[in-house]
Amino acid sequence: MGMKRRTFITLLGGAATAWPFAARAQQAGRMRRIGVLMGWPESDSEARSEFAAFVQELQKLGWADGRNLRIDSRWGMPADPDSMHRFAKELVALQPDLILSQSTPATAALLQQTRTIPVIFAIVADPIGSGFVASFPRPGGNATGFAVTEPTQAGKWVELLKELAPRVTRVAALFNPAMASFAEFWLKPFKAAAASFAVEAILAPVHDMSELEPVIAAQAREPNTGLFVMPDAFTITYRAEVTSLAARYRLPAVYAFRFFTEVGGLLSVLWRGFDG
């Protein structure tokens, strides 16, 4: 695990323990409770690694699951968008001291269920635009967390794709609308960058796995097309399928994170797996 990732998890563990636990009076012998709503499925190796790192950092801070802490976790199912709302309701019903959310859909679902239980979010693209916080210095409400991306990165992805494949004259943005309510956060700079390089920007929404190959194949039929894979819970969960199809149809593609290239993707820009 890289130094930046260690720093992130340490900060997250520190925030998770320091905010509500310190804010509420300590009660001798009381078992604390944390809910965790992950945006990706438990079968995902990256998701499991993130969860394990979070638990390990809590242990370093003196909080051990089963001793003075209980952790209740639920895992995302991108093939079933409604599941996130069911899981959020289940976790809120347990009345934990706080809830950690991973991804924009998880955070949105939790904040629909509670405005009193503290929610610490991680791996979201646009917390202000999504309505999770009022501002970075003064988040307000019951939510706070980390924003680890900024929108102009989408422009850099287009630039690098054009450098890698100079003949590209159109770039399709692949994303799942149900998982990417924050899509405009990326699409606005994506379209601006495409225009600056005289490249046509195309939207290529995919709603489920049955649409993935037809959508990619349709883009490949157009000459000089490249692919911009927006980071959302769907494209991340099915990254092996996305990268395999891009290679099969010979589409030069740019991805957000290294773990896309680890399963065969052509090019990634950011150092680790933060999605929307």
XYZ file of N, CA and C in Angstrom, residues 239-249 255 263-264:
42
model
N -14.364 -3.347 -14.256
C -13.200 -2.822 -14.952
C -12.527 -3.874 -15.840
N -12.534 -5.135 -15.424
C -11.918 -6.169 -16.261
C -12.679 -6.310 -17.579
N -14.003 -6.259 -17.496
C -14.819 -6.373 -18.712
C -14.644 -5.137 -19.598
N -14.608 -3.955 -18.986
C -14.459 -2.714 -19.759
C -13.123 -2.695 -20.498
N -12.042 -2.977 -19.789
C -10.729 -2.926 -20.425
C -10.578 -4.009 -21.491
N -11.166 -5.182 -21.244
C -11.097 -6.268 -22.220
C -11.833 -5.898 -23.503
N -13.005 -5.299 -23.369
C -13.777 -4.909 -24.554
C -13.089 -3.788 -25.315
N -12.514 -2.822 -24.596
C -11.792 -1.742 -25.273
C -10.632 -2.308 -26.088
N -9.930 -3.276 -25.534
C -8.815 -3.893 -26.256
C -9.324 -4.706 -27.448
N -10.403 -5.462 -27.232
C -10.937 -6.306 -28.305
C -11.369 -5.459 -29.503
N -11.994 -4.315 -29.229
C -12.484 -3.457 -30.306
C -11.473 -2.384 -30.707
N -8.180 5.721 -18.503
C -8.893 5.373 -17.278
C -8.391 6.243 -16.137
N -5.497 -4.603 -14.896
C -6.278 -5.675 -15.523
C -6.303 -5.513 -17.039
N -5.348 -4.745 -17.575
C -5.192 -4.680 -19.016
C -5.504 -3.357 -19.664
